[in-house]
Amino acid sequence: MNKISLYFILYLISQILFSCHDRVKTCTNIGVLDQERKRVNLSALADSIEYIPLSSDSILDIILKIEFSNSYIYVKDKKSLFAKFNGNGDFITEIGKRGNGPQEYNYVNDFVVDNETGKCYVLNYNHQKIYAFKSNGDFIETMDLAFEYPTRFCQIAEGLFIYYNNSRGKKDICFEIIDIEGNALKQFNNDNKFDIEGSFLTFKDDCILYKDGEKVCYKEIHSDTVFYVENQEVKIKYVLNSEDKSFVNSLRSNPIFFMNHSHEFIMQTNLFETKNYIFYEYWYQNENRILIYCKQKNYSFEIDAKIGFINDMDGGPNLYPKFVKSGNTLIGWVDAYKLKAHVVSDIFKNSTPLYPEKKKQLEQLANSLNENDNPVLMLVKLKDD
């Protein structure tokens, strides 16, 4: 090999190495461990707070998902009631019917609402189907899915992005893009195969999918990396660095070891983004925690999920954020009986919130409720800066 060829090869290698290094530097790396824990007032992040009592025409069990679309509120509960409310919280209809008939689903693993058409899509793990319904709840059609155990999906420009649970570790395909008629557009190979001897463990949050604007993002339980999908390609978004406390697949193969040592590893439970923040909820050392990362200031801290954000705005219940609306409004909720108990407590009576008039309005709202009523949504609009 002559010198020119050798120098050329070395040059190529150096360019590849520098290119990789640059990609690592540009990928946001957020440390999860050893974060400063704070008690944070809601007013430090938020501009306003609003309450929407969900009418009790249809009684909800524990809420598992909320989505706002075209001035409507869609709610799925633990018993797979999939209900539609208007913007004031008045019940409109139940989407579809629960059951085992040809046009019925026996469980709602996930749902998507098309903002343009108003169509609702229901993902049913057991039936291995997606059900499509009109905005009034009437059945349209079903789409058979190609693989077993579909558990999460999101809408993208091309159609639907689907995750297939990988608890057994043997799947060839874990992600798929289909169009709105059910035709496969692209499938993604599973790069996380593992061996299991005997029984296996399934986790509800094996993969978290969420929307950041128009981007679908996801994080699998075994990986610290958060990815996003763009033009049918998967790209790195950022890393939630758990170091040696990351969940590892070997935990799945020994359920007894897992039960005894699960507190030593980080177990993801929720993840979403607003315009300026990333919210990462996880279970570690027998505690539920929430990490908040400020994108603009490259700064992160942790709050106790049992406490949430201290409500200094109207003296009401603290906010435990679960979802996001329109990219900049946090969504939480409080049970009616808890709200009624709160407004008669000494803590509330003696509070001096920033907006005393809103304290009075909240007390009036609580007094108008029955303790068995549906939960009251809390909508907290974040500051733009």
mmCIF file of C-alpha atoms in Angstrom:
data_model
loop_
_atom_site.group_PDB
_atom_site.id
_atom_site.type_symbol
_atom_site.label_atom_id
_atom_site.label_comp_id
_atom_site.label_asym_id
_atom_site.label_seq_id
_atom_site.Cartn_x
_atom_site.Cartn_y
_atom_site.Cartn_z
ATOM 1 C CA MET A 1 0.000 0.000 0.000
ATOM 2 C CA ASN A 2 1.495 3.345 -0.990
ATOM 3 C CA LYS A 3 1.646 6.367 1.316
ATOM 4 C CA ILE A 4 -1.127 8.232 -0.504
ATOM 5 C CA SER A 5 -3.551 5.316 -0.044
ATOM 6 C CA LEU A 6 -2.580 4.946 3.610
ATOM 7 C CA TYR A 7 -3.079 8.664 4.302
ATOM 8 C CA PHE A 8 -6.426 8.573 2.507
ATOM 9 C CA ILE A 9 -7.652 5.647 4.631
ATOM 10 C CA LEU A 10 -6.482 7.357 7.823
ATOM 11 C CA TYR A 11 -8.256 10.524 6.744
ATOM 12 C CA LEU A 12 -11.536 8.627 6.202
ATOM 13 C CA ILE A 13 -11.247 6.952 9.592
ATOM 14 C CA SER A 14 -10.629 10.287 11.304
ATOM 15 C CA GLN A 15 -13.654 11.837 9.593
ATOM 16 C CA ILE A 16 -15.885 8.966 10.692
ATOM 17 C CA LEU A 17 -14.635 9.231 14.275
ATOM 18 C CA PHE A 18 -15.107 13.000 14.407
ATOM 19 C CA SER A 19 -18.546 12.661 12.820
ATOM 20 C CA CYS A 20 -19.613 10.103 15.447
ATOM 21 C CA HIS A 21 -18.189 12.297 18.190
ATOM 22 C CA ASP A 22 -20.173 15.277 16.911
ATOM 23 C CA ARG A 23 -23.402 13.245 16.872
ATOM 24 C CA VAL A 24 -22.819 12.209 20.486
ATOM 25 C CA LYS A 25 -22.165 15.827 21.498
ATOM 26 C CA THR A 26 -25.325 17.082 19.805
ATOM 27 C CA CYS A 27 -27.477 14.403 21.444
ATOM 28 C CA THR A 28 -28.797 15.726 24.767
ATOM 29 C CA ASN A 29 -27.635 13.486 27.611
ATOM 30 C CA ILE A 30 -29.776 13.883 30.750
ATOM 31 C CA GLY A 31 -28.523 12.294 33.962
ATOM 32 C CA VAL A 32 -31.335 10.602 35.859
ATOM 33 C CA LEU A 33 -29.500 9.703 39.066
ATOM 34 C CA ASP A 34 -28.434 12.053 41.862
ATOM 35 C CA GLN A 35 -30.746 14.870 40.843
ATOM 36 C CA GLU A 36 -31.433 17.636 43.343
ATOM 37 C CA ARG A 37 -34.886 17.087 44.810
ATOM 38 C CA LYS A 38 -37.004 20.199 45.157
ATOM 39 C CA ARG A 39 -40.370 21.332 46.381
ATOM 40 C CA VAL A 40 -41.518 23.451 43.460
ATOM 41 C CA ASN A 41 -44.382 25.929 43.455
ATOM 42 C CA LEU A 42 -46.724 25.708 40.505
ATOM 43 C CA SER A 43 -46.369 29.441 39.852
ATOM 44 C CA ALA A 44 -42.659 28.963 39.114
ATOM 45 C CA LEU A 45 -43.603 27.183 35.893
ATOM 46 C CA ALA A 46 -47.190 28.157 35.174
ATOM 47 C CA ASP A 47 -49.250 31.147 34.078
ATOM 48 C CA SER A 48 -52.753 29.887 34.834
ATOM 49 C CA ILE A 49 -54.823 26.988 36.154
ATOM 50 C CA GLU A 50 -58.236 25.757 35.020
ATOM 51 C CA TYR A 51 -60.571 23.046 36.311
ATOM 52 C CA ILE A 52 -62.946 20.943 34.205
ATOM 53 C CA PRO A 53 -65.308 18.642 36.129
ATOM 54 C CA LEU A 54 -66.147 15.570 34.026
ATOM 55 C CA SER A 55 -69.894 14.960 34.188
ATOM 56 C CA SER A 56 -70.980 11.724 35.799
ATOM 57 C CA ASP A 57 -73.449 10.531 33.157
ATOM 58 C CA SER A 58 -70.948 7.733 32.650
ATOM 59 C CA ILE A 59 -68.912 6.836 35.727
ATOM 60 C CA LEU A 60 -65.192 6.486 35.155
ATOM 61 C CA ASP A 61 -62.842 4.092 36.882
ATOM 62 C CA ILE A 62 -59.146 5.026 37.256
ATOM 63 C CA ILE A 63 -58.158 7.252 34.309
ATOM 64 C CA LEU A 64 -55.367 5.819 32.147
ATOM 65 C CA LYS A 65 -55.294 8.213 29.190
ATOM 66 C CA ILE A 66 -56.662 11.626 28.208
ATOM 67 C CA GLU A 67 -56.471 13.292 24.817
ATOM 68 C CA PHE A 68 -57.796 16.691 23.707
ATOM 69 C CA SER A 69 -58.887 16.997 20.075
ATOM 70 C CA ASN A 70 -60.986 19.639 18.296
ATOM 71 C CA SER A 71 -62.453 21.029 21.539
ATOM 72 C CA TYR A 72 -63.379 17.549 22.767
ATOM 73 C CA ILE A 73 -61.929 15.484 25.590
ATOM 74 C CA TYR A 74 -61.411 11.738 25.145
ATOM 75 C CA VAL A 75 -60.859 9.584 28.225
ATOM 76 C CA LYS A 76 -59.985 5.923 28.649
ATOM 77 C CA ASP A 77 -60.285 4.306 32.062
ATOM 78 C CA LYS A 78 -58.994 1.131 33.690
ATOM 79 C CA LYS A 79 -62.102 -0.841 32.700
ATOM 80 C CA SER A 80 -61.795 0.253 29.045
ATOM 81 C CA LEU A 81 -64.611 2.766 29.112
ATOM 82 C CA PHE A 82 -63.702 5.042 26.188
ATOM 83 C CA ALA A 83 -65.723 8.227 26.616
ATOM 84 C CA LYS A 84 -66.047 11.523 24.761
ATOM 85 C CA PHE A 85 -66.754 14.799 26.599
ATOM 86 C CA ASN A 86 -67.094 18.353 25.315
ATOM 87 C CA GLY A 87 -64.746 21.137 26.370
ATOM 88 C CA ASN A 88 -66.848 21.884 29.472
ATOM 89 C CA GLY A 89 -66.683 18.277 30.630
ATOM 90 C CA ASP A 90 -70.235 17.311 29.601
ATOM 91 C CA PHE A 91 -70.551 13.664 28.583
ATOM 92 C CA ILE A 92 -71.342 13.159 24.871
ATOM 93 C CA THR A 93 -71.001 9.483 24.073
ATOM 94 C CA GLU A 94 -69.068 6.295 24.577
ATOM 95 C CA ILE A 95 -66.859 5.439 21.600
ATOM 96 C CA GLY A 96 -67.718 1.938 20.376
ATOM 97 C CA LYS A 97 -68.971 -0.911 22.515
ATOM 98 C CA ARG A 98 -67.193 -3.245 24.885
ATOM 99 C CA GLY A 99 -67.667 -6.950 24.332
ATOM 100 C CA ASN A 100 -66.585 -9.862 22.170
ATOM 101 C CA GLY A 101 -68.854 -9.286 19.181
ATOM 102 C CA PRO A 102 -67.535 -8.658 15.640
ATOM 103 C CA GLN A 103 -67.722 -4.868 16.054
ATOM 104 C CA GLU A 104 -66.763 -4.771 19.729
ATOM 105 C CA TYR A 105 -63.510 -4.614 21.660
ATOM 106 C CA ASN A 106 -62.936 -6.307 25.002
ATOM 107 C CA TYR A 107 -60.163 -3.951 26.039
ATOM 108 C CA VAL A 108 -58.716 -0.594 24.986
ATOM 109 C CA ASN A 109 -54.945 -0.902 25.159
ATOM 110 C CA ASP A 110 -54.530 2.471 23.487
ATOM 111 C CA PHE A 111 -56.487 4.952 21.368
ATOM 112 C CA VAL A 112 -55.812 7.650 18.788
ATOM 113 C CA VAL A 113 -58.063 10.504 17.654
ATOM 114 C CA ASP A 114 -57.572 11.947 14.178
ATOM 115 C CA ASN A 115 -57.696 15.745 14.544
ATOM 116 C CA GLU A 116 -58.780 16.295 10.941
ATOM 117 C CA THR A 117 -61.507 13.664 10.520
ATOM 118 C CA GLY A 118 -62.555 13.132 14.128
ATOM 119 C CA LYS A 119 -62.194 9.370 13.650
ATOM 120 C CA CYS A 120 -61.214 7.357 16.700
ATOM 121 C CA TYR A 121 -58.953 4.331 16.525
ATOM 122 C CA VAL A 122 -58.897 1.702 19.269
ATOM 123 C CA LEU A 123 -56.045 -0.769 19.672
ATOM 124 C CA ASN A 124 -57.074 -4.143 21.105
ATOM 125 C CA TYR A 125 -54.192 -6.372 22.240
ATOM 126 C CA ASN A 126 -56.261 -9.558 22.647
ATOM 127 C CA HIS A 127 -58.049 -9.361 19.304
ATOM 128 C CA GLN A 128 -54.872 -8.221 17.477
ATOM 129 C CA LYS A 129 -56.916 -5.522 15.730
ATOM 130 C CA ILE A 130 -57.415 -1.798 15.389
ATOM 131 C CA TYR A 131 -61.041 -0.625 15.414
ATOM 132 C CA ALA A 132 -62.090 2.579 13.641
ATOM 133 C CA PHE A 133 -65.100 4.598 14.826
ATOM 134 C CA LYS A 134 -66.825 7.786 13.714
ATOM 135 C CA SER A 135 -66.661 10.832 15.971
ATOM 136 C CA ASN A 136 -70.181 9.971 17.225
ATOM 137 C CA GLY A 137 -68.948 6.552 18.363
ATOM 138 C CA ASP A 138 -70.424 4.468 15.527
ATOM 139 C CA PHE A 139 -68.385 1.568 14.190
ATOM 140 C CA ILE A 140 -66.642 1.922 10.804
ATOM 141 C CA GLU A 141 -64.256 -1.002 10.323
ATOM 142 C CA THR A 142 -61.546 -3.190 11.805
ATOM 143 C CA MET A 143 -57.950 -3.629 10.701
ATOM 144 C CA ASP A 144 -56.194 -6.947 11.349
ATOM 145 C CA LEU A 145 -52.602 -6.536 12.515
ATOM 146 C CA ALA A 146 -49.719 -8.670 11.309
ATOM 147 C CA PHE A 147 -48.094 -9.470 14.661
ATOM 148 C CA GLU A 148 -49.072 -10.538 18.150
ATOM 149 C CA TYR A 149 -49.356 -8.343 21.233
ATOM 150 C CA PRO A 150 -49.838 -4.812 19.869
ATOM 151 C CA THR A 151 -49.873 -2.543 22.918
ATOM 152 C CA ARG A 152 -49.205 1.085 21.873
ATOM 153 C CA PHE A 153 -49.675 3.235 18.788
ATOM 154 C CA CYS A 154 -49.591 6.856 17.607
ATOM 155 C CA GLN A 155 -50.733 8.734 14.537
ATOM 156 C CA ILE A 156 -48.123 9.953 12.065
ATOM 157 C CA ALA A 157 -48.409 11.628 8.663
ATOM 158 C CA GLU A 158 -48.336 8.298 6.834
ATOM 159 C CA GLY A 159 -50.894 6.586 9.065
ATOM 160 C CA LEU A 160 -50.250 4.754 12.346
ATOM 161 C CA PHE A 161 -47.031 3.803 14.144
ATOM 162 C CA ILE A 162 -47.495 0.609 16.193
ATOM 163 C CA TYR A 163 -45.451 -1.044 18.934
ATOM 164 C CA TYR A 164 -45.659 -4.823 19.483
ATOM 165 C CA ASN A 165 -44.762 -6.005 22.976
ATOM 166 C CA ASN A 166 -41.429 -7.818 23.203
ATOM 167 C CA SER A 167 -41.692 -9.431 26.653
ATOM 168 C CA ARG A 168 -40.715 -12.854 25.331
ATOM 169 C CA GLY A 169 -37.637 -11.458 23.575
ATOM 170 C CA LYS A 170 -38.126 -13.430 20.338
ATOM 171 C CA LYS A 171 -39.928 -10.994 18.061
ATOM 172 C CA ASP A 172 -38.426 -10.252 14.663
ATOM 173 C CA ILE A 173 -40.515 -7.070 14.319
ATOM 174 C CA CYS A 174 -41.392 -4.700 17.169
ATOM 175 C CA PHE A 175 -42.484 -1.564 15.291
ATOM 176 C CA GLU A 176 -44.597 -1.113 12.189
ATOM 177 C CA ILE A 177 -46.067 1.720 10.142
ATOM 178 C CA ILE A 178 -49.444 1.117 8.474
ATOM 179 C CA ASP A 179 -51.683 3.437 6.490
ATOM 180 C CA ILE A 180 -55.207 4.276 7.686
ATOM 181 C CA GLU A 181 -56.596 1.356 5.688
ATOM 182 C CA GLY A 182 -54.373 -1.133 7.474
ATOM 183 C CA ASN A 183 -51.787 -1.696 4.736
ATOM 184 C CA ALA A 184 -48.208 -2.224 5.940
ATOM 185 C CA LEU A 185 -45.854 0.540 4.841
ATOM 186 C CA LYS A 186 -42.719 -0.280 6.802
ATOM 187 C CA GLN A 187 -41.572 -2.705 9.480
ATOM 188 C CA PHE A 188 -38.622 -2.269 11.818
ATOM 189 C CA ASN A 189 -36.446 -5.176 12.898
ATOM 190 C CA ASN A 190 -36.203 -5.927 16.591
ATOM 191 C CA ASP A 191 -32.628 -5.270 17.748
ATOM 192 C CA ASN A 192 -33.396 -6.316 21.314
ATOM 193 C CA LYS A 193 -33.738 -10.088 21.319
ATOM 194 C CA PHE A 194 -33.021 -11.982 24.510
ATOM 195 C CA ASP A 195 -33.406 -15.447 26.002
ATOM 196 C CA ILE A 196 -35.879 -16.362 28.704
ATOM 197 C CA GLU A 197 -35.933 -19.607 30.621
ATOM 198 C CA GLY A 198 -39.297 -20.488 32.076
ATOM 199 C CA SER A 199 -41.831 -17.751 32.871
ATOM 200 C CA PHE A 200 -41.545 -14.220 31.524
ATOM 201 C CA LEU A 201 -42.399 -10.769 32.860
ATOM 202 C CA THR A 202 -44.651 -8.289 31.063
ATOM 203 C CA PHE A 203 -44.559 -4.589 31.912
ATOM 204 C CA LYS A 204 -47.316 -2.088 31.171
ATOM 205 C CA ASP A 205 -44.723 0.528 30.260
ATOM 206 C CA ASP A 206 -42.436 -1.759 28.270
ATOM 207 C CA CYS A 207 -42.455 0.979 25.626
ATOM 208 C CA ILE A 208 -43.708 4.537 26.112
ATOM 209 C CA LEU A 209 -44.999 6.314 22.995
ATOM 210 C CA TYR A 210 -45.904 9.998 22.949
ATOM 211 C CA LYS A 211 -46.230 12.918 20.541
ATOM 212 C CA ASP A 212 -43.941 15.951 20.598
ATOM 213 C CA GLY A 213 -45.694 18.215 18.129
ATOM 214 C CA GLU A 214 -46.014 16.106 14.998
ATOM 215 C CA LYS A 215 -43.180 13.773 15.955
ATOM 216 C CA VAL A 216 -43.834 10.351 17.434
ATOM 217 C CA CYS A 217 -41.272 9.599 20.142
ATOM 218 C CA TYR A 218 -40.659 6.408 22.045
ATOM 219 C CA LYS A 219 -38.512 4.903 24.800
ATOM 220 C CA GLU A 220 -38.234 1.175 25.432
ATOM 221 C CA ILE A 221 -37.718 -0.090 28.965
ATOM 222 C CA HIS A 222 -34.336 -1.691 28.249
ATOM 223 C CA SER A 223 -32.833 1.419 26.638
ATOM 224 C CA ASP A 224 -31.898 4.860 27.967
ATOM 225 C CA THR A 225 -32.290 6.337 24.477
ATOM 226 C CA VAL A 226 -35.406 8.219 23.386
ATOM 227 C CA PHE A 227 -36.046 7.967 19.640
ATOM 228 C CA TYR A 228 -38.335 9.788 17.242
ATOM 229 C CA VAL A 229 -39.791 8.825 13.871
ATOM 230 C CA GLU A 230 -39.373 11.102 10.872
ATOM 231 C CA ASN A 231 -40.050 10.215 7.223
ATOM 232 C CA GLN A 232 -40.380 6.562 8.251
ATOM 233 C CA GLU A 233 -36.893 6.596 9.752
ATOM 234 C CA VAL A 234 -35.954 6.195 13.436
ATOM 235 C CA LYS A 235 -33.589 8.824 14.843
ATOM 236 C CA ILE A 236 -32.051 9.548 18.256
ATOM 237 C CA LYS A 237 -33.714 12.379 20.188
ATOM 238 C CA TYR A 238 -31.947 12.333 23.556
ATOM 239 C CA VAL A 239 -30.655 10.005 26.287
ATOM 240 C CA LEU A 240 -32.030 9.563 29.808
ATOM 241 C CA ASN A 241 -28.835 8.274 31.341
ATOM 242 C CA SER A 242 -29.510 5.815 34.177
ATOM 243 C CA GLU A 243 -25.907 4.537 34.288
ATOM 244 C CA ASP A 244 -25.644 1.153 36.026
ATOM 245 C CA LYS A 245 -29.229 1.386 37.323
ATOM 246 C CA SER A 246 -30.804 0.921 33.892
ATOM 247 C CA PHE A 247 -33.299 -1.902 33.517
ATOM 248 C CA VAL A 248 -31.579 -4.888 31.896
ATOM 249 C CA ASN A 249 -33.187 -7.794 30.074
ATOM 250 C CA SER A 250 -31.570 -10.376 32.348
ATOM 251 C CA LEU A 251 -34.051 -9.239 35.007
ATOM 252 C CA ARG A 252 -36.858 -10.726 32.923
ATOM 253 C CA SER A 253 -35.455 -14.241 32.978
ATOM 254 C CA ASN A 254 -35.584 -14.619 36.758
ATOM 255 C CA PRO A 255 -38.909 -13.388 38.236
ATOM 256 C CA ILE A 256 -37.821 -14.215 41.801
ATOM 257 C CA PHE A 257 -34.624 -12.186 41.465
ATOM 258 C CA PHE A 258 -36.629 -9.361 39.901
ATOM 259 C CA MET A 259 -39.138 -9.262 42.770
ATOM 260 C CA ASN A 260 -36.293 -9.069 45.288
ATOM 261 C CA HIS A 261 -34.130 -6.561 43.424
ATOM 262 C CA SER A 262 -36.461 -4.494 41.223
ATOM 263 C CA HIS A 263 -36.074 -1.506 43.564
ATOM 264 C CA GLU A 264 -32.392 -1.342 42.588
ATOM 265 C CA PHE A 265 -33.202 -0.550 38.952
ATOM 266 C CA ILE A 266 -35.034 2.308 37.284
ATOM 267 C CA MET A 267 -38.478 1.347 35.994
ATOM 268 C CA GLN A 268 -40.051 3.875 33.631
ATOM 269 C CA THR A 269 -43.714 4.764 34.157
ATOM 270 C CA ASN A 270 -44.357 7.907 32.092
ATOM 271 C CA LEU A 271 -42.628 10.284 29.688
ATOM 272 C CA PHE A 272 -43.809 13.359 27.802
ATOM 273 C CA GLU A 273 -42.609 16.771 26.642
ATOM 274 C CA THR A 274 -43.886 20.313 26.567
ATOM 275 C CA LYS A 275 -42.421 23.238 24.652
ATOM 276 C CA ASN A 276 -39.747 23.897 27.278
ATOM 277 C CA TYR A 277 -39.650 20.810 29.485
ATOM 278 C CA ILE A 278 -39.222 17.045 29.531
ATOM 279 C CA PHE A 279 -41.109 15.131 32.243
ATOM 280 C CA TYR A 280 -39.818 11.642 33.064
ATOM 281 C CA GLU A 281 -41.608 9.615 35.719
ATOM 282 C CA TYR A 282 -39.988 6.473 37.053
ATOM 283 C CA TRP A 283 -39.889 4.049 40.000
ATOM 284 C CA TYR A 284 -36.600 3.674 41.879
ATOM 285 C CA GLN A 285 -35.666 2.611 45.406
ATOM 286 C CA ASN A 286 -39.337 2.027 46.262
ATOM 287 C CA GLU A 287 -40.218 5.597 45.314
ATOM 288 C CA ASN A 288 -42.130 7.172 42.455
ATOM 289 C CA ARG A 289 -40.138 10.136 41.143
ATOM 290 C CA ILE A 290 -40.485 12.771 38.436
ATOM 291 C CA LEU A 291 -37.452 14.238 36.689
ATOM 292 C CA ILE A 292 -37.990 17.627 35.014
ATOM 293 C CA TYR A 293 -35.494 18.817 32.421
ATOM 294 C CA CYS A 294 -35.545 22.427 31.217
ATOM 295 C CA LYS A 295 -34.569 22.452 27.544
ATOM 296 C CA GLN A 296 -33.637 26.123 27.308
ATOM 297 C CA LYS A 297 -31.438 26.220 30.413
ATOM 298 C CA ASN A 298 -30.052 22.675 30.136
ATOM 299 C CA TYR A 299 -30.987 22.153 33.767
ATOM 300 C CA SER A 300 -32.782 19.310 35.535
ATOM 301 C CA PHE A 301 -34.166 18.522 38.974
ATOM 302 C CA GLU A 302 -36.457 16.026 40.639
ATOM 303 C CA ILE A 303 -39.728 16.220 42.547
ATOM 304 C CA ASP A 304 -41.430 13.654 44.738
ATOM 305 C CA ALA A 305 -44.299 12.255 42.679
ATOM 306 C CA LYS A 306 -46.390 11.837 45.839
ATOM 307 C CA ILE A 307 -46.201 15.592 46.434
ATOM 308 C CA GLY A 308 -46.253 16.911 42.871
ATOM 309 C CA PHE A 309 -46.097 20.657 42.237
ATOM 310 C CA ILE A 310 -47.206 22.804 45.195
ATOM 311 C CA ASN A 311 -50.387 24.636 44.233
ATOM 312 C CA ASP A 312 -49.694 28.180 45.377
ATOM 313 C CA MET A 313 -51.930 29.628 42.642
ATOM 314 C CA ASP A 314 -55.353 28.980 44.191
ATOM 315 C CA GLY A 315 -54.503 26.825 47.218
ATOM 316 C CA GLY A 316 -56.066 23.789 45.579
ATOM 317 C CA PRO A 317 -54.657 20.260 45.378
ATOM 318 C CA ASN A 318 -51.087 19.892 44.182
ATOM 319 C CA LEU A 319 -50.585 19.039 40.524
ATOM 320 C CA TYR A 320 -49.457 15.547 39.585
ATOM 321 C CA PRO A 321 -48.847 15.918 35.809
ATOM 322 C CA LYS A 322 -49.766 12.959 33.599
ATOM 323 C CA PHE A 323 -50.299 14.275 30.065
ATOM 324 C CA VAL A 324 -49.840 17.387 27.955
ATOM 325 C CA LYS A 325 -52.262 19.385 25.785
ATOM 326 C CA SER A 326 -51.244 21.538 22.811
ATOM 327 C CA GLY A 327 -47.577 21.292 23.704
ATOM 328 C CA ASN A 328 -47.677 23.693 26.643
ATOM 329 C CA THR A 329 -50.479 22.739 29.066
ATOM 330 C CA LEU A 330 -50.017 20.095 31.743
ATOM 331 C CA ILE A 331 -52.957 17.819 32.494
ATOM 332 C CA GLY A 332 -53.662 16.204 35.828
ATOM 333 C CA TRP A 333 -56.818 15.440 37.797
ATOM 334 C CA VAL A 334 -58.204 15.112 41.285
ATOM 335 C CA ASP A 335 -60.986 12.809 42.493
ATOM 336 C CA ALA A 336 -64.169 14.622 43.494
ATOM 337 C CA TYR A 337 -64.128 13.303 47.064
ATOM 338 C CA LYS A 338 -60.491 14.376 47.499
ATOM 339 C CA LEU A 339 -61.261 17.872 46.213
ATOM 340 C CA LYS A 340 -64.203 18.194 48.593
ATOM 341 C CA ALA A 341 -62.049 17.039 51.500
ATOM 342 C CA HIS A 342 -59.293 19.468 50.523
ATOM 343 C CA VAL A 343 -61.440 22.620 50.528
ATOM 344 C CA VAL A 344 -62.670 21.941 54.073
ATOM 345 C CA SER A 345 -59.146 21.253 55.357
ATOM 346 C CA ASP A 346 -57.176 23.698 57.493
ATOM 347 C CA ILE A 347 -54.438 23.701 54.863
ATOM 348 C CA PHE A 348 -56.820 25.160 52.298
ATOM 349 C CA LYS A 349 -58.616 27.502 54.683
ATOM 350 C CA ASN A 350 -55.333 28.970 55.932
ATOM 351 C CA SER A 351 -53.674 29.203 52.521
ATOM 352 C CA THR A 352 -52.823 32.575 50.971
ATOM 353 C CA PRO A 353 -52.572 31.809 47.237
ATOM 354 C CA LEU A 354 -51.524 34.213 44.509
ATOM 355 C CA TYR A 355 -55.102 34.406 43.198
ATOM 356 C CA PRO A 356 -57.569 34.617 46.113
ATOM 357 C CA GLU A 357 -60.551 34.959 43.766
ATOM 358 C CA LYS A 358 -59.684 31.599 42.187
ATOM 359 C CA LYS A 359 -59.561 30.068 45.649
ATOM 360 C CA LYS A 360 -63.190 31.107 46.143
ATOM 361 C CA GLN A 361 -64.153 29.723 42.717
ATOM 362 C CA LEU A 362 -62.500 26.397 43.519
ATOM 363 C CA GLU A 363 -64.390 26.185 46.806
ATOM 364 C CA GLN A 364 -67.674 26.811 44.967
ATOM 365 C CA LEU A 365 -66.815 24.109 42.426
ATOM 366 C CA ALA A 366 -66.014 21.581 45.155
ATOM 367 C CA ASN A 367 -69.264 22.346 46.978
ATOM 368 C CA SER A 368 -71.235 21.703 43.769
ATOM 369 C CA LEU A 369 -69.862 18.163 43.476
ATOM 370 C CA ASN A 370 -70.979 14.871 44.917
ATOM 371 C CA GLU A 371 -68.158 12.820 46.413
ATOM 372 C CA ASN A 372 -68.954 9.985 43.964
ATOM 373 C CA ASP A 373 -68.713 12.225 40.885
ATOM 374 C CA ASN A 374 -66.120 11.746 38.175
ATOM 375 C CA PRO A 375 -62.660 13.316 38.617
ATOM 376 C CA VAL A 376 -62.013 16.995 38.004
ATOM 377 C CA LEU A 377 -59.361 17.730 35.379
ATOM 378 C CA MET A 378 -56.616 20.228 36.202
ATOM 379 C CA LEU A 379 -55.222 22.137 33.205
ATOM 380 C CA VAL A 380 -52.100 24.167 33.945
ATOM 381 C CA LYS A 381 -50.779 26.432 31.186
ATOM 382 C CA LEU A 382 -47.002 26.766 31.385
ATOM 383 C CA LYS A 383 -45.042 29.963 30.899
ATOM 384 C CA ASP A 384 -43.572 30.495 27.435
ATOM 385 C CA ASP A 385 -40.112 31.414 28.699
#
